[in-house]
Coordinates of C-alpha atoms and ligand atoms in Angstrom, one line a residue:
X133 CA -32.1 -12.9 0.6
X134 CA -32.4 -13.8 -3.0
X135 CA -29.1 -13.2 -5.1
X136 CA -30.3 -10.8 -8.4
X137 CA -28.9 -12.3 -11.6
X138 CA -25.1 -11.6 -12.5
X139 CA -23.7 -9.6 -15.0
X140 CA -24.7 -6.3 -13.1
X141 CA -22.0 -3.4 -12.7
X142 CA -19.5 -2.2 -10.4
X143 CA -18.0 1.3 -10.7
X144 CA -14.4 1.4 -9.1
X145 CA -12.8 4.4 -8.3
X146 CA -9.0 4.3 -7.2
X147 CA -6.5 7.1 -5.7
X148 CA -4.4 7.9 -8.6
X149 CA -1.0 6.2 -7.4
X150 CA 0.9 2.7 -8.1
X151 CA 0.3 1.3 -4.3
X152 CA -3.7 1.8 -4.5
X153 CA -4.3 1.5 -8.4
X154 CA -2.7 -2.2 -8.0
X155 CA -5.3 -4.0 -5.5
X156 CA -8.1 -2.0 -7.1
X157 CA -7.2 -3.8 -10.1
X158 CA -6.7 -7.2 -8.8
X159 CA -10.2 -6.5 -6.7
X160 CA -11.8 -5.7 -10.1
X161 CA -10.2 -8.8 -12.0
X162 CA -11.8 -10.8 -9.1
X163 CA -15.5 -9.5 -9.2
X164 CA -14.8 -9.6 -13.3
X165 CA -14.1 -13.5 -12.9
X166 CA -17.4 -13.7 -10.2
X167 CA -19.8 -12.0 -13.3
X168 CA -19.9 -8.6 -12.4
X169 CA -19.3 -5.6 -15.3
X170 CA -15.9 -3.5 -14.2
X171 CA -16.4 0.4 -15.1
X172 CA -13.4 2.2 -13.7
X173 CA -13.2 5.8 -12.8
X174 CA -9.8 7.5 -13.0
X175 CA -8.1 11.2 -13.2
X176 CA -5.9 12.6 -15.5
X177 CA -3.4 11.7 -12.4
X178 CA -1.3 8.3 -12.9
X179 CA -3.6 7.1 -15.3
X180 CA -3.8 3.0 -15.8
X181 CA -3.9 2.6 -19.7
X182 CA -5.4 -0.5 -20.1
X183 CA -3.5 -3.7 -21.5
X184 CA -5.7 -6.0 -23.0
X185 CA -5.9 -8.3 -20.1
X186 CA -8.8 -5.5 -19.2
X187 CA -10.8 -5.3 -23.1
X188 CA -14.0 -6.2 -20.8
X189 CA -13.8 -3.0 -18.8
X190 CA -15.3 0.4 -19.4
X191 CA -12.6 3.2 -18.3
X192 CA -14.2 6.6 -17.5
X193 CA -12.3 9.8 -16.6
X194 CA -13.6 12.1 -13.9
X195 CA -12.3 15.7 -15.7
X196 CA -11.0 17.9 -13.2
X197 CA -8.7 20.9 -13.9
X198 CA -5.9 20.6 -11.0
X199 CA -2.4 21.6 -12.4
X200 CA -0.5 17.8 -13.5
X201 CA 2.0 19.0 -10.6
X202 CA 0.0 19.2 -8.0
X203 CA 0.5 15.5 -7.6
X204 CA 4.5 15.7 -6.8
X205 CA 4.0 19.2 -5.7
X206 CA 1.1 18.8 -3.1
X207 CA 2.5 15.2 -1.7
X208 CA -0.2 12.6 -0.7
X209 CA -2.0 13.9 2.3
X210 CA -2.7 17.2 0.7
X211 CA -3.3 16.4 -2.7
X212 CA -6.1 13.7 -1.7
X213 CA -7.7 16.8 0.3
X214 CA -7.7 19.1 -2.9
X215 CA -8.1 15.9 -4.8
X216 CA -11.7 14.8 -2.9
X217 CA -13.0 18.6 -3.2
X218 CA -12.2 18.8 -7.0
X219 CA -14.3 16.1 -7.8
X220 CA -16.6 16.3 -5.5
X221 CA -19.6 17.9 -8.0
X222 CA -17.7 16.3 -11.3
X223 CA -17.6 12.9 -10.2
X224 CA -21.5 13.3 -9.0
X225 CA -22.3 14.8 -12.7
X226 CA -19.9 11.4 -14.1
X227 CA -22.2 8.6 -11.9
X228 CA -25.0 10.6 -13.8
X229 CA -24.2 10.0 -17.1
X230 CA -22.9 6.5 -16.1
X231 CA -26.3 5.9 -14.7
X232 CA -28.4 6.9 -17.6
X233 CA -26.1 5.2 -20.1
X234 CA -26.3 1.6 -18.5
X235 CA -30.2 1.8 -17.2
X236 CA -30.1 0.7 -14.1
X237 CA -27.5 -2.2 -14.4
X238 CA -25.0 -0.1 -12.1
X239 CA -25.2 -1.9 -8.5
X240 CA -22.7 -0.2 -6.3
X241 CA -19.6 2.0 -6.0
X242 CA -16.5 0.9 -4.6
X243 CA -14.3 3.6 -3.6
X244 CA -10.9 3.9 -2.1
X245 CA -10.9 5.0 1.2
X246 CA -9.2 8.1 -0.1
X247 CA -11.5 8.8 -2.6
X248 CA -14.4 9.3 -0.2
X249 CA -16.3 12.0 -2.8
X250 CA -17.0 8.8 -4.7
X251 CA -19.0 7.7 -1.7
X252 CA -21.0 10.9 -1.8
X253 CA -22.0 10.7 -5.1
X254 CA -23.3 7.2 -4.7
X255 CA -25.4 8.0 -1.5
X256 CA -26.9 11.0 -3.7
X257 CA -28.2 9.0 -6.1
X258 CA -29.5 6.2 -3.5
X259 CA -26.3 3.7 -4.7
X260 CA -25.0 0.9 -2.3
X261 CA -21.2 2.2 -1.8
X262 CA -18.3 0.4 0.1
X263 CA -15.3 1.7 1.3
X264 CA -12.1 0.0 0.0
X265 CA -8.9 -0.8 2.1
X266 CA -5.7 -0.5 0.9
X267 CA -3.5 -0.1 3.9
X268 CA -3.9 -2.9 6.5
X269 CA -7.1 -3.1 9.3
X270 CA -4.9 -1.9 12.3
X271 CA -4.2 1.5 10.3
X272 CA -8.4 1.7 10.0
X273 CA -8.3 1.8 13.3
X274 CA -5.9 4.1 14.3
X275 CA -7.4 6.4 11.8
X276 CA -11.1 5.9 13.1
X277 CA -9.7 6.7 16.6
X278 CA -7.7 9.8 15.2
X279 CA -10.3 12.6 16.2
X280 CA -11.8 10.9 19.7
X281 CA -7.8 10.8 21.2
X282 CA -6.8 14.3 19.1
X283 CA -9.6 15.8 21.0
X284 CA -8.6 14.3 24.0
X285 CA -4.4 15.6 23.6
X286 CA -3.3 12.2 23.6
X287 CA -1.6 12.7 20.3
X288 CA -0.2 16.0 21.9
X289 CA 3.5 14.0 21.6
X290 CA 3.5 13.7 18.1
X291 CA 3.7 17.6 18.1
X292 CA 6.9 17.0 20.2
X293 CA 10.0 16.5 18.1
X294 CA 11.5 14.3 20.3
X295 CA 10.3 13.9 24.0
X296 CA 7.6 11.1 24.2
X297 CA 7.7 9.8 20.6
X298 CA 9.5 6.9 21.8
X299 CA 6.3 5.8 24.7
X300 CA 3.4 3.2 23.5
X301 CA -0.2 4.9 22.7
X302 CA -2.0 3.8 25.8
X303 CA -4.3 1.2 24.6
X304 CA -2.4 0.4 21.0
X305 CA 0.3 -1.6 22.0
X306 CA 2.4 -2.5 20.3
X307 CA 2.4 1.2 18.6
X308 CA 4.2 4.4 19.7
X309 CA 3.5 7.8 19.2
X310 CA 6.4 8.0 16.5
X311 CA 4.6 4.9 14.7
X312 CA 0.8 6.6 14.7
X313 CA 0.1 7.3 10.9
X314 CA 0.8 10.8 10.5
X315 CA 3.3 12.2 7.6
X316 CA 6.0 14.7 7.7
X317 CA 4.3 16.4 4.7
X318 CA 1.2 17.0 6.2
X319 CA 0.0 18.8 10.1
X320 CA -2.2 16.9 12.3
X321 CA -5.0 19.2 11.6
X322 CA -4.8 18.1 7.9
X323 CA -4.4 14.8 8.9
X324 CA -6.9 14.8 11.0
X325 CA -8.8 16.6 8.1
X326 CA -8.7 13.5 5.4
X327 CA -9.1 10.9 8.3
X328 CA -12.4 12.0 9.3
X329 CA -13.6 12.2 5.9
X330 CA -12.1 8.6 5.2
X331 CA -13.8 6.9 8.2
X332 CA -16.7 8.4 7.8
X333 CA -18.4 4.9 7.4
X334 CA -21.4 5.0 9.2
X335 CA -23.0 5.8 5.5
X336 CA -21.3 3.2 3.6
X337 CA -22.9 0.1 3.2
X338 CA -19.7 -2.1 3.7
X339 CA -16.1 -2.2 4.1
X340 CA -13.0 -4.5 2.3
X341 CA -9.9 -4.6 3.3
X342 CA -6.9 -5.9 2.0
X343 CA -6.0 -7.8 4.7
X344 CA -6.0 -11.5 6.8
X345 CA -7.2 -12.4 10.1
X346 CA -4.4 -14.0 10.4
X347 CA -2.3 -11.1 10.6
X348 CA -4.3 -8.9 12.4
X349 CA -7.0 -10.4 13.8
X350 CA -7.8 -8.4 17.3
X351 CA -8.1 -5.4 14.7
X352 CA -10.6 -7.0 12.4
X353 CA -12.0 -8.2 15.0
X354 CA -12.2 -4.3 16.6
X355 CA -13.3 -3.2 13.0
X356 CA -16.0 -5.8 12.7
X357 CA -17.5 -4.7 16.3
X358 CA -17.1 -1.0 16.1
X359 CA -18.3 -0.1 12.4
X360 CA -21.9 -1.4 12.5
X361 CA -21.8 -2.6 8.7
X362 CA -20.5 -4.8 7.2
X363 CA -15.8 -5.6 7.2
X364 CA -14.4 -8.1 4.6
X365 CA -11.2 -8.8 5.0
X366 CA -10.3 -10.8 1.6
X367 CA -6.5 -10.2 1.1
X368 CA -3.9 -10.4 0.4
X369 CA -5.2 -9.7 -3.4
X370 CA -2.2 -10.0 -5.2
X371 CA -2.5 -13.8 -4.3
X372 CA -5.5 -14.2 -5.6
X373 CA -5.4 -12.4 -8.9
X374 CA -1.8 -11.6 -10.4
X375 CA -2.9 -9.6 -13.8
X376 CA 0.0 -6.9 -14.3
X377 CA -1.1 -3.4 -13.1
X378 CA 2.3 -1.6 -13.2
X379 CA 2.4 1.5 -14.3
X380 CA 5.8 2.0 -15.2
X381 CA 7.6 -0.5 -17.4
X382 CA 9.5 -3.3 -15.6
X383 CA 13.2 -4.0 -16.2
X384 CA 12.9 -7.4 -16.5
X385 CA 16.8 -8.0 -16.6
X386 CA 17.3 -7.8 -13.2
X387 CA 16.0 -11.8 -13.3
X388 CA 18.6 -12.8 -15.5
X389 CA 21.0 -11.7 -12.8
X390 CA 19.2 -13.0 -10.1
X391 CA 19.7 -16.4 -12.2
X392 CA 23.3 -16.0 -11.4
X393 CA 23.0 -15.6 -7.9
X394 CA 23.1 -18.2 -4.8
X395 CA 20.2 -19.1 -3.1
X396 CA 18.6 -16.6 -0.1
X397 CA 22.3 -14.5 -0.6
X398 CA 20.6 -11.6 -2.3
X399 CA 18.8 -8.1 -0.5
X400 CA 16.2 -6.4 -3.0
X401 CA 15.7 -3.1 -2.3
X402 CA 12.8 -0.8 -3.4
X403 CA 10.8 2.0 -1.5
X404 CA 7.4 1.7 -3.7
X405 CA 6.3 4.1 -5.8
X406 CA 5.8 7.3 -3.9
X407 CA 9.4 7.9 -1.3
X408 CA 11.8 10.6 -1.6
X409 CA 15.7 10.0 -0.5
X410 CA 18.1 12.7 -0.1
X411 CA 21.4 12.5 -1.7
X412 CA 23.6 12.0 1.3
X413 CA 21.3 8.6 2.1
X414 CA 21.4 7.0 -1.1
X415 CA 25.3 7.4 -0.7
X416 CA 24.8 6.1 3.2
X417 CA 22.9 2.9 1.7
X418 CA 25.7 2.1 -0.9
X419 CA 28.5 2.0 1.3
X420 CA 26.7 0.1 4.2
X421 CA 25.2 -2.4 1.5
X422 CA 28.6 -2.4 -0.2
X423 CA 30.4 -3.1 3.3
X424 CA 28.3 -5.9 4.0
X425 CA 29.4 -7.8 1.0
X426 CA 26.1 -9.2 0.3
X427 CA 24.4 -8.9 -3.2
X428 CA 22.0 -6.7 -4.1
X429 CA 19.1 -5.4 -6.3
X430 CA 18.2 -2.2 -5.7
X431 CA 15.5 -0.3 -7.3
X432 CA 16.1 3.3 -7.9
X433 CA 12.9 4.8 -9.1
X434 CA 13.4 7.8 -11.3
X435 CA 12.7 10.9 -9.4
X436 CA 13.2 9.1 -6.0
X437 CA 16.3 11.3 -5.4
X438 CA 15.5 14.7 -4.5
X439 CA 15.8 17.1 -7.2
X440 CA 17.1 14.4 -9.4
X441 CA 16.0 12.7 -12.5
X442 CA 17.3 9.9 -11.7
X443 CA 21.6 8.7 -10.3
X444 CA 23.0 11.4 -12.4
X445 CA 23.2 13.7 -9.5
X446 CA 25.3 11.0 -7.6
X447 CA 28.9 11.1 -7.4
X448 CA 31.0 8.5 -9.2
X449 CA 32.1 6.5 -6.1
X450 CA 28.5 5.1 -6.4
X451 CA 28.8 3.3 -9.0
X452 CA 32.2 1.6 -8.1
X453 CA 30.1 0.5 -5.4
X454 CA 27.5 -1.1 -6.6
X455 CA 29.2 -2.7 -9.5
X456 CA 31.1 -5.0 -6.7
X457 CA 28.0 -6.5 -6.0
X458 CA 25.0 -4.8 -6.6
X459 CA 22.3 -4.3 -9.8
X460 CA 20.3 -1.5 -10.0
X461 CA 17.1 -0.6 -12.2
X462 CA 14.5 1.9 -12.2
X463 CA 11.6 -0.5 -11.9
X464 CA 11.9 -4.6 -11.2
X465 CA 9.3 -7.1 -11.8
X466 CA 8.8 -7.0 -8.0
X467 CA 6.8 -9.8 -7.3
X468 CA 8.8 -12.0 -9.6
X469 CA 12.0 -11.1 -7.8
X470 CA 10.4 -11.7 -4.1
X471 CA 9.7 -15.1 -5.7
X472 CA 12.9 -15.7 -7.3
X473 CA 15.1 -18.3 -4.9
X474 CA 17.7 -15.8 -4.9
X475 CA 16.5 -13.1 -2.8
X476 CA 16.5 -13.6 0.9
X477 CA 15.8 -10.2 2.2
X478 CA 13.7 -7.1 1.1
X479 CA 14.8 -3.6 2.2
X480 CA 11.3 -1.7 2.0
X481 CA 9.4 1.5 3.0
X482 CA 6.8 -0.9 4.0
X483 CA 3.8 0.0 1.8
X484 CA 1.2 -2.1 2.2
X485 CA 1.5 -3.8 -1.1
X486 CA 4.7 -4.4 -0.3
X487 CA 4.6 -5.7 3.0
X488 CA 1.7 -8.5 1.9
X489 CA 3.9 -9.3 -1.4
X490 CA 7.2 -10.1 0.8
X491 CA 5.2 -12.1 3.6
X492 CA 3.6 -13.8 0.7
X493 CA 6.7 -15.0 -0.5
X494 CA 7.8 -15.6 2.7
X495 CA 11.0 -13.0 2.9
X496 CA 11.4 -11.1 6.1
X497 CA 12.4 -7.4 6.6
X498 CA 14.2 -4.2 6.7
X499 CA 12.1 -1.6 7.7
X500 CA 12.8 1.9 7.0
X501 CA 9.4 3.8 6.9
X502 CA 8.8 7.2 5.7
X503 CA 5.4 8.4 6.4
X504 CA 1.7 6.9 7.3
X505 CA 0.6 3.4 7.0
X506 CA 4.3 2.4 6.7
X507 CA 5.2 3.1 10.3
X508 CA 2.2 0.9 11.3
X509 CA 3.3 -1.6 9.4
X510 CA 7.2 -1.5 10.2
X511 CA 6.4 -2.2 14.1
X512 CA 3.7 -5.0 13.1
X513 CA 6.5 -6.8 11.0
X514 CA 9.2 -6.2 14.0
X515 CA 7.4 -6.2 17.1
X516 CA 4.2 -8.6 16.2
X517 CA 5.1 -10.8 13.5
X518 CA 8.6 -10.7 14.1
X519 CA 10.2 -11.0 10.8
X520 CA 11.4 -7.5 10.2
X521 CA 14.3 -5.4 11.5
X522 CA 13.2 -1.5 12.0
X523 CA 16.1 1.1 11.1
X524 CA 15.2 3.7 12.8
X525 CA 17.0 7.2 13.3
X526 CA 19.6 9.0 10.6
X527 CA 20.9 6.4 8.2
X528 CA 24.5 5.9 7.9
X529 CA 26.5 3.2 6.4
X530 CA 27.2 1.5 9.9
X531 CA 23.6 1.4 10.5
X532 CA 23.4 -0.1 7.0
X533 CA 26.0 -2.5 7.1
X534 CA 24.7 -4.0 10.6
X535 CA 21.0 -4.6 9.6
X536 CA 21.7 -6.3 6.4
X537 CA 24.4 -8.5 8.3
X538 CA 21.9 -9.2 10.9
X539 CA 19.2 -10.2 8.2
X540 CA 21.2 -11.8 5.6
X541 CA 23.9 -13.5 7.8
X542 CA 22.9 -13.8 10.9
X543 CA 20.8 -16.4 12.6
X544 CA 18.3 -14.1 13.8
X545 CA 17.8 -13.4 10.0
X546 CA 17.8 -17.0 9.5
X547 CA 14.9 -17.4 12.0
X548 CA 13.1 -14.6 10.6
X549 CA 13.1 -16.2 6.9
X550 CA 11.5 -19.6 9.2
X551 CA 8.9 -17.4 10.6
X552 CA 8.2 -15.7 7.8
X553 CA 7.9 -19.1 5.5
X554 CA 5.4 -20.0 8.1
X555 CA 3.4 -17.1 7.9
X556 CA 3.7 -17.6 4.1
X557 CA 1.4 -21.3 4.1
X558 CA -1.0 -19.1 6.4
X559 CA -1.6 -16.9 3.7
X560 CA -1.6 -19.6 1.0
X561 CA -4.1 -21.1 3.4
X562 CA -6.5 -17.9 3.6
X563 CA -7.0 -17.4 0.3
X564 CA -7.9 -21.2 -0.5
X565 CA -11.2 -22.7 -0.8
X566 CA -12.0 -23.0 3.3
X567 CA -9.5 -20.1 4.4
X568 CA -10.7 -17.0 6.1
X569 CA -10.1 -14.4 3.2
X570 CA -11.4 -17.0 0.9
X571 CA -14.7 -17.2 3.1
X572 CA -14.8 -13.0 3.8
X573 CA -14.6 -12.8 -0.4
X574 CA -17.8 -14.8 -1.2
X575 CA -19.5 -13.4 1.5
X576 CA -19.1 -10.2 -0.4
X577 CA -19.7 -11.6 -3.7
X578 CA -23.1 -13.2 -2.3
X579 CA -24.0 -9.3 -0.3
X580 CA -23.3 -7.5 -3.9
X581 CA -25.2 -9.6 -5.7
X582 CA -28.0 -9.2 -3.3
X583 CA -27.7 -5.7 -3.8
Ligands
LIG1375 O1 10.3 -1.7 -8.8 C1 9.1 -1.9 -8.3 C2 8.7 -1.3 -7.1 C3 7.4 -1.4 -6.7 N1 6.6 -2.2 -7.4 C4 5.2 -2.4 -7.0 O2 4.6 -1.1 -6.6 C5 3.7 -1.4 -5.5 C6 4.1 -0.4 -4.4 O3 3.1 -0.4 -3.4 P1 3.4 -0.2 -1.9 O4 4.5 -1.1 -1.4 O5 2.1 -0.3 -1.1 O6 4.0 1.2 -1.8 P2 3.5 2.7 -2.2 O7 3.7 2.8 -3.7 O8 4.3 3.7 -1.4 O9 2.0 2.7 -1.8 C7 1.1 3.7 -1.2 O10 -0.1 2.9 -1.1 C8 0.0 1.9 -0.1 C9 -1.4 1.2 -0.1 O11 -2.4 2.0 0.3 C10 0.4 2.4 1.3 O12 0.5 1.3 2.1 C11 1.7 3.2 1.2 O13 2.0 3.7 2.4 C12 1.5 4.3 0.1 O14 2.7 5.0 0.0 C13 3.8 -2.8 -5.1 O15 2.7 -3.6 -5.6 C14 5.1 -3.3 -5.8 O16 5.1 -4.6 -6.2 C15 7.0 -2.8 -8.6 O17 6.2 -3.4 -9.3 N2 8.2 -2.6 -9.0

């Protein structure tokens, strides 16, 4: 088909949070640098103020009138629900304007996954619209297979609070019921709820996902079969485009001190932008990390303690131990510091973002996963890939003080950081002219501009 001239525009619309406003960004930088026009579409929630890295883009807000603490209040899976029904006739009223005020320049909407009201709008007004991916292809699938084995009580154990949770999902090996994405915030019915709406994608005209086949290819490959339209996996973004799209301000300090430091002999810790920790486990972590006698950086996010500000609520004895050996900040330059020589070891909540940033730099694992995607992507980096350590179960300092050993001192660690420097050149490789994700990303360049 013939390719319309360049220069026509996207509308972007991103879930209001750090982990999903990032690869939005780096997606939009990318079409930006291919000749499209960027408008983004944002809430009042976690808005991105633009630096001037983004003077070409038009920034529209959706108005809406949910309370500002819904966000904290409501956590994730119920706040997107409320979130997608609030803007469901705003946003459609918003692509209205947008559409009178640029003609008819606008050639499609690409929405988060979340944000599936966005995808509405569009098919009312006769717009293209894809689906974006922030979590990884293998969590697309378990959420497109959500309903079929809900309706069939095969996710009857993740009711159970102990019992089966530990057996595989027949057919999803390598997952068990306690790694399906489902969130202690949330019930299944609400889950189930925001995954039907999300994977509703027999009316979008395409899907991306932040992925590489050659992470997960048997689920691309399931995607690609099962969805009827259209799956780009172009990722991971963040090596592709590296514009800064953090929304809180980085404590850049904490490279000075990694400048100090030997080389792989220092853990970074950080559990992304939306975990909670209670008290008693931050105090847990400290003494394990500080038992271990390895360095560390650990980012302590404010309002990642429960009913904290930030370590004031935190007895003294924590920061004897972390002076020994640790650093702490409330927000790192974290791709920087997975770069830096120093660090040998990443202590995450395995966020998506995260995940793809430490394999990118080639730094293997701890795995402590709160809720969703994570868990998918704990047991991929453990069981699959084989470059993570899972902690599972209540988190004490012996538990602690083991898995950092076992990462940072220990040869299994030591073959970990091989495999993962290995799957590091595969990624370098996918993104390069000739890889897959390289490929996957013209291929959707060349279908938007025939749009
Ligand atoms: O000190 C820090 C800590 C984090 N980050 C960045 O913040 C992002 C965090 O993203 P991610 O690791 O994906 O975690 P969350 O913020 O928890 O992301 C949400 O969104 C992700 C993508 O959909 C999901 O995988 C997660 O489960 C969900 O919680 C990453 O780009 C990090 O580089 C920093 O820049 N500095």
């Amino acid at each position: 088909m013939e390719e319309k001239p360049t220069r026509r525009r996207v509308v972007l619309v991103p879930v209001p949070a750090q982990g999903h406003i990032t690869p939005m960004m780096q997606l939009a930088k990318i079409l930006h640098s291919k000749g499209f026009s960027i408008t983004i579409a944002q809430t009042k929630f976690n808005y991105f103020n633009p630096s001037d890295d983004f003077t070409d883009f038009q920034f529209v807000t959706i108005p809406e009138s949910l309370p500002e603490s819904d966000f904290d209040d409501l956590r994730p899976i119920l706040f997107l629900l409320k979130l997608n029904k609030e803007c469901q006739m705003s946003f459609k009223d918003c692509l209205g304007h947008l559409l009178v005020q640029q003609g008819n320049e606008i050639s499609c909407v690409i929405y988060d996954e979340f944000m599936y009201f966005a995808g509405d709008a569009a098919k009312e007004f006769k717009l293209p619209n894809v689906i974006f991916s922030t979590t990884n292809a293998t969590t697309f699938v378990c959420r497109s297979v959500f309903e079929k084995l809900y309706a069939n009580n095969v996710l009857a154990p993740l009711k159970d609070s102990k019992g089966q949770q530990d057996e595989l999902v027949p057919e999803y090996h390598p997952l068990r019921y306690k790694d399906f994405p489902v969130s202690c915030w949330a019930t299944l019915e609400s889950i189930l709820e925001l995954y039907r709406n999300t994977v509703d994608e027999r009316a979008a005209s395409a899907v991306i996902i932040n992925t590489a086949s050659c992470l997960e290819s048997s689920s691309i490959s399931w995607l690609k079969q099962q969805l009827e339209i259209p799956v780009y996996p172009i990722g991971p973004l963040h090596m592709v485009d590296s514009t800064p799209t953090s929304l809180l301000e980085e404590n850049k300090s904490c490279i000075e001190w990694l400048n100090k430091q030997k080389v792989n002999s220092v853990i970074y810790i950080s559990l992304g932008s939306l975990a909670l920790m209670e008290v008693n486990e931050v105090m847990e972590t400290a003494s394990g990390l500080d038992s271990s006698n390895q360095h560390f950086l650990w980012v302590i996010r404010p309002g990642s303690i429960r009913d904290s500000e930030w370590i004031e609520c935190l007895p003294e004895e924590f920061l004897k131990m972390v002076s020994r050996r640790g650093y702490v900040v409330k927000w790192a330059p974290q791709k920087e510091v997975l770069a830096h020589p120093a660090v040998g070891g990443f202590w995450s909540h395995c966020g998506w973002n995260s995940t793809l940033e430490s394999l990118g730099e080639g730094v293997p694992m701890i795995c402590r996963p709160f809720s969703t995607d994570q868990k998918v992507n704990a047991r991929y980096l453990e069981c699959v890939w084989k470059v993570g350590i899972q902690v599972e179960g209540e988190l004490d300092r012996g538990v602690v003080e083991r898995a950092v050993k076992r990462l940072m001192v220990d040869e299994e660690g030591e073959e970990m950081r091989e495999r993962a420097f290995s799957l590091k050149e595969k990624l370098i490789a996918s993104v390069r002219s000739g890889g897959s994700s390289h490929k996957s990303l013209e291929e959707f360049v060349h279908f938007l501009r025939t749009l």
